[in-house]
Short mmCIF file of C-alpha atoms in Angstrom, two decimals:
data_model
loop_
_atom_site.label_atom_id
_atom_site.label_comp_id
_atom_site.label_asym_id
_atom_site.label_seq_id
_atom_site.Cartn_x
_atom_site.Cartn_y
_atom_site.Cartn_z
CA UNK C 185 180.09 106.36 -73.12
CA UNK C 186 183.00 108.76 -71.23
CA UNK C 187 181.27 111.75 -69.87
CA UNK C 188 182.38 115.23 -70.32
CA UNK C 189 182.31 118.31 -67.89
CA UNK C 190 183.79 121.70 -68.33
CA UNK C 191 184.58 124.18 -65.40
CA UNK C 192 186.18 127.08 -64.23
CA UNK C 193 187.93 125.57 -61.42
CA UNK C 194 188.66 121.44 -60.09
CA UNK C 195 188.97 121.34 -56.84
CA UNK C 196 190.82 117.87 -55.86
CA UNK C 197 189.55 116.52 -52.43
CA UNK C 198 186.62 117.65 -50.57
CA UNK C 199 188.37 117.65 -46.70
CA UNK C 200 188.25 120.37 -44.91
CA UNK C 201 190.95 122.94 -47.61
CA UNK C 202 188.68 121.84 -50.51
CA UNK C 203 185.51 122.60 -49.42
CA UNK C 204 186.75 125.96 -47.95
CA UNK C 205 188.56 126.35 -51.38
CA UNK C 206 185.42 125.85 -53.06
CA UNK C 207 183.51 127.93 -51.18
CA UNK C 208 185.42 130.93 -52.42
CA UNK C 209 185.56 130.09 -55.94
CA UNK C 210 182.09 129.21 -55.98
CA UNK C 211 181.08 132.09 -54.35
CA UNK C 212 182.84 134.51 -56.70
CA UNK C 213 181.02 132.91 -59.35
CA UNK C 214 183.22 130.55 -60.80
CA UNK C 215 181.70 127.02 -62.03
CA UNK C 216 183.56 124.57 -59.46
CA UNK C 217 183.40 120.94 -59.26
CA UNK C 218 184.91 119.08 -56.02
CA UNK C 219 186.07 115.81 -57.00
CA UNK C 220 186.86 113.37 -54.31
CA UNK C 221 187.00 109.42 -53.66
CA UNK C 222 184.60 109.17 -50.29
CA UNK C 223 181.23 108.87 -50.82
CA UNK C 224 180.56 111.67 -48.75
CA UNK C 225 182.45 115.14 -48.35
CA UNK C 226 184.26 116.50 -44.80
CA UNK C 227 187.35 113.98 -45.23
CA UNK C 228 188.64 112.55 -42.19
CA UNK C 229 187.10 115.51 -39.77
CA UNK C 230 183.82 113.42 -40.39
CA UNK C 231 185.37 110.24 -38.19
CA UNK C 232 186.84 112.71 -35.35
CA UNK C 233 183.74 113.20 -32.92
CA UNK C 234 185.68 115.01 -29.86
CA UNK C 235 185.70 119.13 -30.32
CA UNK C 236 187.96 121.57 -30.60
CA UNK C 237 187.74 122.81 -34.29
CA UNK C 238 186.61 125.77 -35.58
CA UNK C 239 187.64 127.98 -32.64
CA UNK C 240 189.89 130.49 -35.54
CA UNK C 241 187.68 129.62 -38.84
CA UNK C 242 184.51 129.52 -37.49
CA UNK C 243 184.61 131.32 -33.98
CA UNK C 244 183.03 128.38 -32.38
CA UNK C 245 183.98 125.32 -30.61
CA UNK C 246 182.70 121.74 -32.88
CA UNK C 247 183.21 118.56 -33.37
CA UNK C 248 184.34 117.03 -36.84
CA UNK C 249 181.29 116.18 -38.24
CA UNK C 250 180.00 119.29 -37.25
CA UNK C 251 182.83 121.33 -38.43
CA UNK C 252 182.48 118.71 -42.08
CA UNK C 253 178.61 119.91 -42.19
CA UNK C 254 179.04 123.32 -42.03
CA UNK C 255 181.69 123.61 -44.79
CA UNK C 256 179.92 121.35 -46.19
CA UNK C 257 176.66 123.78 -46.76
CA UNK C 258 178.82 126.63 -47.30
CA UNK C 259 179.82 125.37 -50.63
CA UNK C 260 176.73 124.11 -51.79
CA UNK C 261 175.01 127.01 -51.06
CA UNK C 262 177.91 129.10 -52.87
CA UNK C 263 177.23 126.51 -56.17
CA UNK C 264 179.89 124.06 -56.16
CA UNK C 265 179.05 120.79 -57.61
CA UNK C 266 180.28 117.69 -56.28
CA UNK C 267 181.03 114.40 -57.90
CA UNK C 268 181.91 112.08 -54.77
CA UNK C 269 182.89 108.71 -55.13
CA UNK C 270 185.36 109.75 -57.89
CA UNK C 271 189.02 109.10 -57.85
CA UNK C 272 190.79 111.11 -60.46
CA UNK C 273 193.27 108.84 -62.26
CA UNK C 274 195.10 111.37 -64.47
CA UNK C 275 195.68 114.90 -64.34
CA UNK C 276 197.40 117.14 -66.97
CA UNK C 277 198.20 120.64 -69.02
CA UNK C 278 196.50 120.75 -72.22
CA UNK C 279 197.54 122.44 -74.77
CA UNK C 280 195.45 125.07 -74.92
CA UNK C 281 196.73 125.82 -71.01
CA UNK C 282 193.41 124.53 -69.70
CA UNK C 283 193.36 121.23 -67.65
CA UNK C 284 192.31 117.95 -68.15
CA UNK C 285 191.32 115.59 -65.40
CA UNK C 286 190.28 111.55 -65.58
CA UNK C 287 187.98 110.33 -62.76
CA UNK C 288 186.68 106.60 -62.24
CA UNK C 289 183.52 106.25 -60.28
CA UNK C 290 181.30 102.90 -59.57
CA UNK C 291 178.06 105.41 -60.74
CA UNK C 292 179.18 107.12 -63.51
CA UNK C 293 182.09 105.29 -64.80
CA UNK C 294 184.82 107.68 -66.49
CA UNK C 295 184.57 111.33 -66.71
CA UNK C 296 186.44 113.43 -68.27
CA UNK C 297 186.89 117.16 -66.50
CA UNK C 298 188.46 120.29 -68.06
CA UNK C 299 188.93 123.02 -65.91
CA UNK C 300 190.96 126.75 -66.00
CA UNK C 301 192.34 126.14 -62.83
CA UNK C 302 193.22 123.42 -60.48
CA UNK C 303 193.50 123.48 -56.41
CA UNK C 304 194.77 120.31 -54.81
CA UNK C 305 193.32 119.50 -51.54
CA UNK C 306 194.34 115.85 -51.48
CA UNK C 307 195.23 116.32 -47.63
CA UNK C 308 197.90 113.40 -46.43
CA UNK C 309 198.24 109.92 -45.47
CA UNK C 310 199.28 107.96 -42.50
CA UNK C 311 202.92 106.10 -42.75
CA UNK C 312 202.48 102.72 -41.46
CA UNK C 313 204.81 100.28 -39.64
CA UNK C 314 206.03 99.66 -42.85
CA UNK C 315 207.67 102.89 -43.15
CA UNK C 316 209.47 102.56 -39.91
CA UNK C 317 210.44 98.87 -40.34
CA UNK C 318 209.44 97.78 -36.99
CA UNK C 319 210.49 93.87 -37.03
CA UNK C 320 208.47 90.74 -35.51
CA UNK C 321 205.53 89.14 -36.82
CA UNK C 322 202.73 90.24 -38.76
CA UNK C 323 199.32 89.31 -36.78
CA UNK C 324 196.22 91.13 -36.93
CA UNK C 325 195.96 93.68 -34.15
CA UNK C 326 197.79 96.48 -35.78
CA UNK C 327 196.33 99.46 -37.03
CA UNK C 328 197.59 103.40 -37.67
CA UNK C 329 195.66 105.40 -35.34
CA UNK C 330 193.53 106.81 -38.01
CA UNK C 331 192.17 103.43 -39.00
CA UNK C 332 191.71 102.59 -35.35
CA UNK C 333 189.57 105.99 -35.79
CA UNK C 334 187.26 105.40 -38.41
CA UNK C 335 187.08 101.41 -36.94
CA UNK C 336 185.88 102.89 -34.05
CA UNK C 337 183.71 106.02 -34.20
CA UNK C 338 182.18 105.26 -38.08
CA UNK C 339 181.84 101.29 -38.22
CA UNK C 340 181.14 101.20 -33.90
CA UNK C 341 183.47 98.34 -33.55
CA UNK C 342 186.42 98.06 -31.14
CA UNK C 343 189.80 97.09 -32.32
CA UNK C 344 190.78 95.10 -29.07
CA UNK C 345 190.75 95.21 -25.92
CA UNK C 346 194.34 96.29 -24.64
CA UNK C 347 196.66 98.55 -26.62
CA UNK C 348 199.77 100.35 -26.94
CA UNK C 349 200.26 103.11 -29.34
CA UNK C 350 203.78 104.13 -31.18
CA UNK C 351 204.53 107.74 -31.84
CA UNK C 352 203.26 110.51 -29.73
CA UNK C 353 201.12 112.30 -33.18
CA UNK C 354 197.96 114.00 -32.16
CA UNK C 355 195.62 111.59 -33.41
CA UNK C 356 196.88 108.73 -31.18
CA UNK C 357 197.25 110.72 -28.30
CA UNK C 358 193.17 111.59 -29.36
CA UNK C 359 192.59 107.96 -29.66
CA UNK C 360 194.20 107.08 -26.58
CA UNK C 361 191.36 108.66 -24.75
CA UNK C 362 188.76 107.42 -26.98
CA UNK C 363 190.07 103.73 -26.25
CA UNK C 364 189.93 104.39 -22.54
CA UNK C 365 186.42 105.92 -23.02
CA UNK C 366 185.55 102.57 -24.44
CA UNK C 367 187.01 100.58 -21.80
CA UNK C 368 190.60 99.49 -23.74
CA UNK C 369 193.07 99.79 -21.38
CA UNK C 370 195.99 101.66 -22.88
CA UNK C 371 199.09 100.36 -21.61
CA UNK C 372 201.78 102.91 -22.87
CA UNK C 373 202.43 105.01 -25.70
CA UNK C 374 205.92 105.19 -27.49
CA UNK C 375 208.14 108.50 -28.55
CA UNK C 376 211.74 107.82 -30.13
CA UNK C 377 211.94 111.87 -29.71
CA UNK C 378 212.80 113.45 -26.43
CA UNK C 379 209.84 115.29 -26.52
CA UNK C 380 206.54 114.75 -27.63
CA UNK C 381 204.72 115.46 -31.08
CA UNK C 382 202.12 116.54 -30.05
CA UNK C 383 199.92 119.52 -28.57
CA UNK C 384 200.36 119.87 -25.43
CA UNK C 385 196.69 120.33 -24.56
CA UNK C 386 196.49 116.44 -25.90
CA UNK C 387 200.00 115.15 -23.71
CA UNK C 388 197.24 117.00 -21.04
CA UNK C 389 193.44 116.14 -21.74
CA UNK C 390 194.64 112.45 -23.21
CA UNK C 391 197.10 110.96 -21.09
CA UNK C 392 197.96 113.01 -18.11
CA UNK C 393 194.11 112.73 -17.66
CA UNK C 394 193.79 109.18 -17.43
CA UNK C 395 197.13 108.04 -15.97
CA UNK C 396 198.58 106.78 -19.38
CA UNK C 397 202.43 106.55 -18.98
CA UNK C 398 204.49 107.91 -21.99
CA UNK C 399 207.93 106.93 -23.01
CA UNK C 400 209.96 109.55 -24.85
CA UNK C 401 213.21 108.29 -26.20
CA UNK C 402 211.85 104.91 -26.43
CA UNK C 403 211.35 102.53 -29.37
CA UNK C 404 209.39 98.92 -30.26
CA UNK C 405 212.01 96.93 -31.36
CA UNK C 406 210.03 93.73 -31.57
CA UNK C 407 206.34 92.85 -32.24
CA UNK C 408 205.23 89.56 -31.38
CA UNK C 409 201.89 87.05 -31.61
CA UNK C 410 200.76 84.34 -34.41
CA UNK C 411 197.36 84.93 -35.33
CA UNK C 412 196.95 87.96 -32.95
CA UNK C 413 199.36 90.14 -31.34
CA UNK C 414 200.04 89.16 -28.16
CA UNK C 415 202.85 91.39 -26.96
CA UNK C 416 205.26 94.12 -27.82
CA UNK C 417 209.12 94.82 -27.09
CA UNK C 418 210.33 98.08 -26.05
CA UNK C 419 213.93 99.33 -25.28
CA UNK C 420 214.98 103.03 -24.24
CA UNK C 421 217.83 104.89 -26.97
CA UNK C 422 221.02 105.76 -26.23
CA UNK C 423 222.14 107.96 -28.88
CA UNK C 424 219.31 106.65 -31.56
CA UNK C 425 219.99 102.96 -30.82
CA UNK C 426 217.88 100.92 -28.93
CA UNK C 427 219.60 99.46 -25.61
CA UNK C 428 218.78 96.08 -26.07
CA UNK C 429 219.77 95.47 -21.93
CA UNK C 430 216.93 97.50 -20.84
CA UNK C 431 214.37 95.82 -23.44
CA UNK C 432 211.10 95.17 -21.33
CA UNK C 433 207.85 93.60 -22.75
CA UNK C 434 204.47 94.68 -22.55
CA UNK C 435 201.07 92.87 -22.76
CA UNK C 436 198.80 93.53 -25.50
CA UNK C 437 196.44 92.62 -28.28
CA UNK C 438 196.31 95.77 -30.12
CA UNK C 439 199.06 97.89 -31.70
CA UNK C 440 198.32 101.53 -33.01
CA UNK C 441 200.97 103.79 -35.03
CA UNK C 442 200.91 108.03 -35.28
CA UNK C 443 203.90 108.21 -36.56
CA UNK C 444 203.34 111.22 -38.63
CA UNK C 445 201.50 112.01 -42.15
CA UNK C 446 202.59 111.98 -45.58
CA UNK C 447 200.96 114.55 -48.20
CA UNK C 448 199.44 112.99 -50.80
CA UNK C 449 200.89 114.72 -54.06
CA UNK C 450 201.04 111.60 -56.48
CA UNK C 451 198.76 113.92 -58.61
CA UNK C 452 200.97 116.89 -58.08
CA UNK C 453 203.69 114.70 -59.35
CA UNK C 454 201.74 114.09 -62.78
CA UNK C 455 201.77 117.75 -63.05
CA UNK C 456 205.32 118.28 -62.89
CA UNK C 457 204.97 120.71 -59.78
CA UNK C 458 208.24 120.91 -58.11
CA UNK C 459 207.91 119.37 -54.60
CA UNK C 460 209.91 120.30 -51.15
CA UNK C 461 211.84 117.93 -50.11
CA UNK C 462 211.45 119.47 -46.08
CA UNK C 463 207.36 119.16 -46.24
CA UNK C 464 206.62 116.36 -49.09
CA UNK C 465 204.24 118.97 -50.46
CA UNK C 466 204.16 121.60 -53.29
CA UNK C 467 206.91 124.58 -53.62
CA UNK C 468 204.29 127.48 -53.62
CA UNK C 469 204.34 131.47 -54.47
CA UNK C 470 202.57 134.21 -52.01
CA UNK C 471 199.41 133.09 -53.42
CA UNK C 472 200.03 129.44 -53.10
CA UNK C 473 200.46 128.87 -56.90
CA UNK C 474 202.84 125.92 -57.34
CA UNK C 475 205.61 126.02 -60.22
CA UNK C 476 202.94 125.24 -62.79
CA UNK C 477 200.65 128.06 -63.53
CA UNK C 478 197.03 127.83 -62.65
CA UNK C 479 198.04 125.05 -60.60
CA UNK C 480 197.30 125.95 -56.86
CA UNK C 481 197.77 123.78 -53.46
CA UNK C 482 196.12 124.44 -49.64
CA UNK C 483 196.15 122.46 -46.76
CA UNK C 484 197.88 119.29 -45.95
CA UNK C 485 198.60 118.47 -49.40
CA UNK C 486 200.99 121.61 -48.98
CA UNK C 487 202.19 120.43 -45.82
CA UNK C 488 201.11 118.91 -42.50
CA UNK C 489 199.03 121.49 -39.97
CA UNK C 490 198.23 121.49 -36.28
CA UNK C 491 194.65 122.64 -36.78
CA UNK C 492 191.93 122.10 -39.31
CA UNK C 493 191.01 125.81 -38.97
CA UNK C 494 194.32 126.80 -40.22
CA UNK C 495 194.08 124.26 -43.17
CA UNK C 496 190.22 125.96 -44.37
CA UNK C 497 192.31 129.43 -43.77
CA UNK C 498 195.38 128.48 -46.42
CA UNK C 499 193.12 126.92 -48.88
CA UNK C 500 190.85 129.92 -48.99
CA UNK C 501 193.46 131.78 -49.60
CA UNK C 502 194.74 129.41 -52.57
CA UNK C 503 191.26 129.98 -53.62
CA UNK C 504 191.51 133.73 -53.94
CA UNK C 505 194.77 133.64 -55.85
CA UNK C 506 193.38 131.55 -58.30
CA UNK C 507 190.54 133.53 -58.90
CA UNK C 508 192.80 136.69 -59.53
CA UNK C 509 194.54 133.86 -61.96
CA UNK C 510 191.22 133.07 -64.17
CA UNK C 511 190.87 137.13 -64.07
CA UNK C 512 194.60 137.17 -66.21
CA UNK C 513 196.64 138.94 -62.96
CA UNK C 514 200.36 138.58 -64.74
CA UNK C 515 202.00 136.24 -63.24
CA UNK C 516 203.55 136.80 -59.57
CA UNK C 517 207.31 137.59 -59.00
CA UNK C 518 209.12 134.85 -57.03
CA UNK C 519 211.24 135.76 -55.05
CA UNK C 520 212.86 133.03 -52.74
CA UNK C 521 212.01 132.65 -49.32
CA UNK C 522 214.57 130.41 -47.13
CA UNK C 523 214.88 128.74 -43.56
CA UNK C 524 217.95 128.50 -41.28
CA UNK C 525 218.72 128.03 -37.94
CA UNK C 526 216.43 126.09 -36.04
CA UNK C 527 213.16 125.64 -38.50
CA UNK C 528 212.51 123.17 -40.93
CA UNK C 529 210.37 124.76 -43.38
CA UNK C 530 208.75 127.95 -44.08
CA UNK C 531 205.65 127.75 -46.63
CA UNK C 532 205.41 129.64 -48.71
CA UNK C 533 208.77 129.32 -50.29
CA UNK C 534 208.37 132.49 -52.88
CA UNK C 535 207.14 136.07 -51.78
CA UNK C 536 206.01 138.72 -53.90
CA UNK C 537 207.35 142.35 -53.64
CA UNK C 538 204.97 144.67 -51.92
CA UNK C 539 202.62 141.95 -51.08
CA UNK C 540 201.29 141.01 -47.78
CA UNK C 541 202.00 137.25 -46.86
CA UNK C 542 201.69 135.05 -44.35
CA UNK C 543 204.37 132.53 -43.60
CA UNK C 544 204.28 129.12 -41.89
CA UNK C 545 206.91 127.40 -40.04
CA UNK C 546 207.90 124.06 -38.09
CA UNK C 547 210.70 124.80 -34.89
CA UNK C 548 213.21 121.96 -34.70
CA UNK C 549 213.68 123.25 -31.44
CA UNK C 550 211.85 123.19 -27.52
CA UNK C 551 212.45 126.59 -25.70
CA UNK C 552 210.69 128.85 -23.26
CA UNK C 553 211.46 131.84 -26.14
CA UNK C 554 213.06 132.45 -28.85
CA UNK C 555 213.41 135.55 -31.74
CA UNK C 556 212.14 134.98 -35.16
CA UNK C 557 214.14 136.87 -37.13
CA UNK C 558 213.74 137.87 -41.56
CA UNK C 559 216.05 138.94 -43.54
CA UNK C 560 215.97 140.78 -46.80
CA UNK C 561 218.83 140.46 -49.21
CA UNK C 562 221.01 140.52 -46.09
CA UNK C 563 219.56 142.73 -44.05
CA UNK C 564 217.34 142.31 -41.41
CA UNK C 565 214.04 144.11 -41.82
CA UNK C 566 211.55 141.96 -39.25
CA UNK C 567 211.99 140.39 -35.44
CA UNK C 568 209.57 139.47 -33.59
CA UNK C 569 209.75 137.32 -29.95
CA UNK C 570 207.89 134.19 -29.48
CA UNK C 571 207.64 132.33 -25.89
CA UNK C 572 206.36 128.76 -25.82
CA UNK C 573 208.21 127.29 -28.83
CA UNK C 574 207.68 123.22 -29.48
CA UNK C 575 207.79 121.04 -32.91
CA UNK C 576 204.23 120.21 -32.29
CA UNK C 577 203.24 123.97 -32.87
CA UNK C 578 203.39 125.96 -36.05
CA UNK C 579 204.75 129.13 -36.01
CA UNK C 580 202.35 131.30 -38.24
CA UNK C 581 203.21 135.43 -38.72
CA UNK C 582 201.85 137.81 -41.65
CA UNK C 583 204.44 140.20 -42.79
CA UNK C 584 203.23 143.46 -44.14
CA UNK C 585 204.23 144.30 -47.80
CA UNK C 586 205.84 147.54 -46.72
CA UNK C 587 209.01 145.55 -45.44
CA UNK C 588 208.68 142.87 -48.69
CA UNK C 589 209.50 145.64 -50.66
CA UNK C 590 212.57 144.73 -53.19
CA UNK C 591 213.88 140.92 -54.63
CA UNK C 592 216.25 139.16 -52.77
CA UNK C 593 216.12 136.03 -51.28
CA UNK C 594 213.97 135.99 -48.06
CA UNK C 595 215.59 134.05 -44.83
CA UNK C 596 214.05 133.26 -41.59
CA UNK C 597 215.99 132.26 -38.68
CA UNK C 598 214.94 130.88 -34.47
CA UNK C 599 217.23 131.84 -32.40
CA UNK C 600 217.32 131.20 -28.84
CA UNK C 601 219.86 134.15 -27.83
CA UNK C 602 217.37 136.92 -27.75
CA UNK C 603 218.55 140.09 -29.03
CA UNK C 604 217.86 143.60 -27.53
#
């Protein structure tokens, strides 16, 4: 027999933006169910053991499974209900404007949820090898970096015993210094960009640290073994090509890709929310309510972060607009925000009048400083100079409703000419 539930509010993914998203709702006294696939909740923070979370969210330096736990609690204790081990299959508008969700579980079998609201915290994926169509063979030995992860620090088994790692992405740069910790020599790691992608404090603690050598405009063009990889080529860019002339080879059973995450918004799709193109995640209002109404989005579903802390932040937020929503708030003006020179996205992309917001960016640009400069309807009414700009940072900045106060299209430009 198919099960039914009814709530106030599905929460979709039980990382590190649901749980904080169902904290909130939970809290305020909304019935809230977190539906997610894992067995347990805390996502992947619950296979990253080294610290450094919770510094902004939780004013304390953890670890991921500490960081997982604690979240955890807080939503349990605030009354949200979990049903873990449950994929949702389907997700859609009813006709009567509530929601109705389709999960698949090995315990339960199918459920059927209906909920007011929806927040997706699906978080992202890895892209593969496949998605950069790195040619050779195809022997065991290859991993992304956060399947190397979970190999290593939840099922205690090495992946090999010598490695080099593609793409310059925080969580190989992390797992470069967990394989040395282990005793895998680390051979190189590989950038195509000419600089890395990164936090610094990881290009620091992870490689500089240990002697690892990193090559920035540098690509595999070849990866070679039969039953085990055995070697890979690499060859320096001119241009974006690789200089087949300078190709050299390097020794190795174990290949490991952080090459950058995808959000996860196959769901999202089934919705109809509109997508951006720029961040593969939901086009969201001021109170990160996508295009369909009571639909909401946080973390890196929405698009891909730096730091958890910032992810619990944004879907907290989502949280608190959606409660407004299941208290009938009319509907939020949109008002569109843009990006020019020198960023690649700004999140949200619609700002209410009179409404404080804060906006996220991504710099396309390195620089020393720069001006961040918004502009109302033509006219600049905010500037603010930043110092230490880099890809591998997002810019975040709260502007006060006083200066959001008329329509217009909002656009944000990074200049590196500082003006007085």
């Amino acid at each position: 027999m198919i099960q039914e539930e009814t709530y106030d509010v599905a929460v979709i993914g039980a990382g590190a933006a649901g749980l904080a998203a169902a904290a909130e709702t939970a809290g305020a006294g909304r019935s809230t169910v977190v539906i997610d696939r894992e067995e347990l909740p805390g996502g992947i923070l619950r296979q990253c053991i080294h610290n450094g979370f919770g510094i902004n969210y939780f004013k304390e330096e953890l670890t991921g499974p500490e960081y997982a736990t604690r979240i955890t609690r807080i939503a349990e204790e605030a009354g949200a209900v979990f049903a873990l081990g449950s994929a949702v299959t389907d997700v859609k508008r009813l006709p009567d404007n509530r929601f109705g969700l389709v999960a698949l579980s090995a315990e339960r079998g199918v459920v059927r949820y209906t909920a007011r609201a929806v927040i997706l915290a699906m978080g992202c994926r890895e892209r593969t090898r496949g998605n950069l169509a790195v040619p050779g063979t195809r022997p065991a030995g290859i991993y992304t970096a956060g399947s190397a992860q979970k190999l290593l620090n939840r099922d205690g088994a090495l992946p090999g015993t010598s490695a080099v790692i593609v793409g310059s992405g925080d969580i190989g740069l992390i797992m470069a210094r967990r394989l040395r910790w282990c005793g895998i020599e680390v051979k190189a790691v590989i950038e195509i960009m000419p600089q890395p992608s990164g936090l610094p404090r990881n290009i620091a603690q992870c490689l500089d640290d240990f002697g690892i050598p990193l090559y920035l405009e540098h690509a595999v063009t070849n990866i070679g073994g039969a039953k085990r990889v055995e070697y890979v080529d690499v060859a320096p860019l001119a241009d974006g090509i690789p200089d087949a002339s300078k190709t050299f080879r390097i020794q190795c059973d174990t290949l490991l890709f952080s090459v950058g995450l995808v959000p996860e918004n196959e769901l999202s799709r089934q919705l109809g929310v509109e997508l951006n193109p720029a961040t593969g995640g939901a086009r969201v209002d001021s109170g990160f309510q996508t295009s369909v109404p009571g639909v909401f989005a946080g973390g890196n579903v929405l698009h891909v972060h730096d730091l958890v802390d910032f992810v619990s932040e944004e879907a907290a937020l989502a949280a608190k607009a959606a409660l407004r929503y299941l208290d009938g708030a009319p509907p939020p003006e949109r008002n569109r925000v843009r990006v020019e020179a020198n960023l690649k996205y700004v999140v949200p992309g619609y700002f209410s009048r009179n409404l404080n917001t804060v906006f996220s960016f991504r710099p396309l640009i390195t620089a020393d400083a720069a001006q961040l400069t918004a502009r109302l309807d033509g006219e600049i009414v905010w500037k603010r100079r930043l110092r230490g700009i880099r890809p591998a940072e997002m810019i975040k900045v709260e502007l006060p409703g006083t200066l959001l106060n008329r329509s217009g299209d909002l656009v944000f430009s990074l200049e590196t000419e500082l003006e007085a």
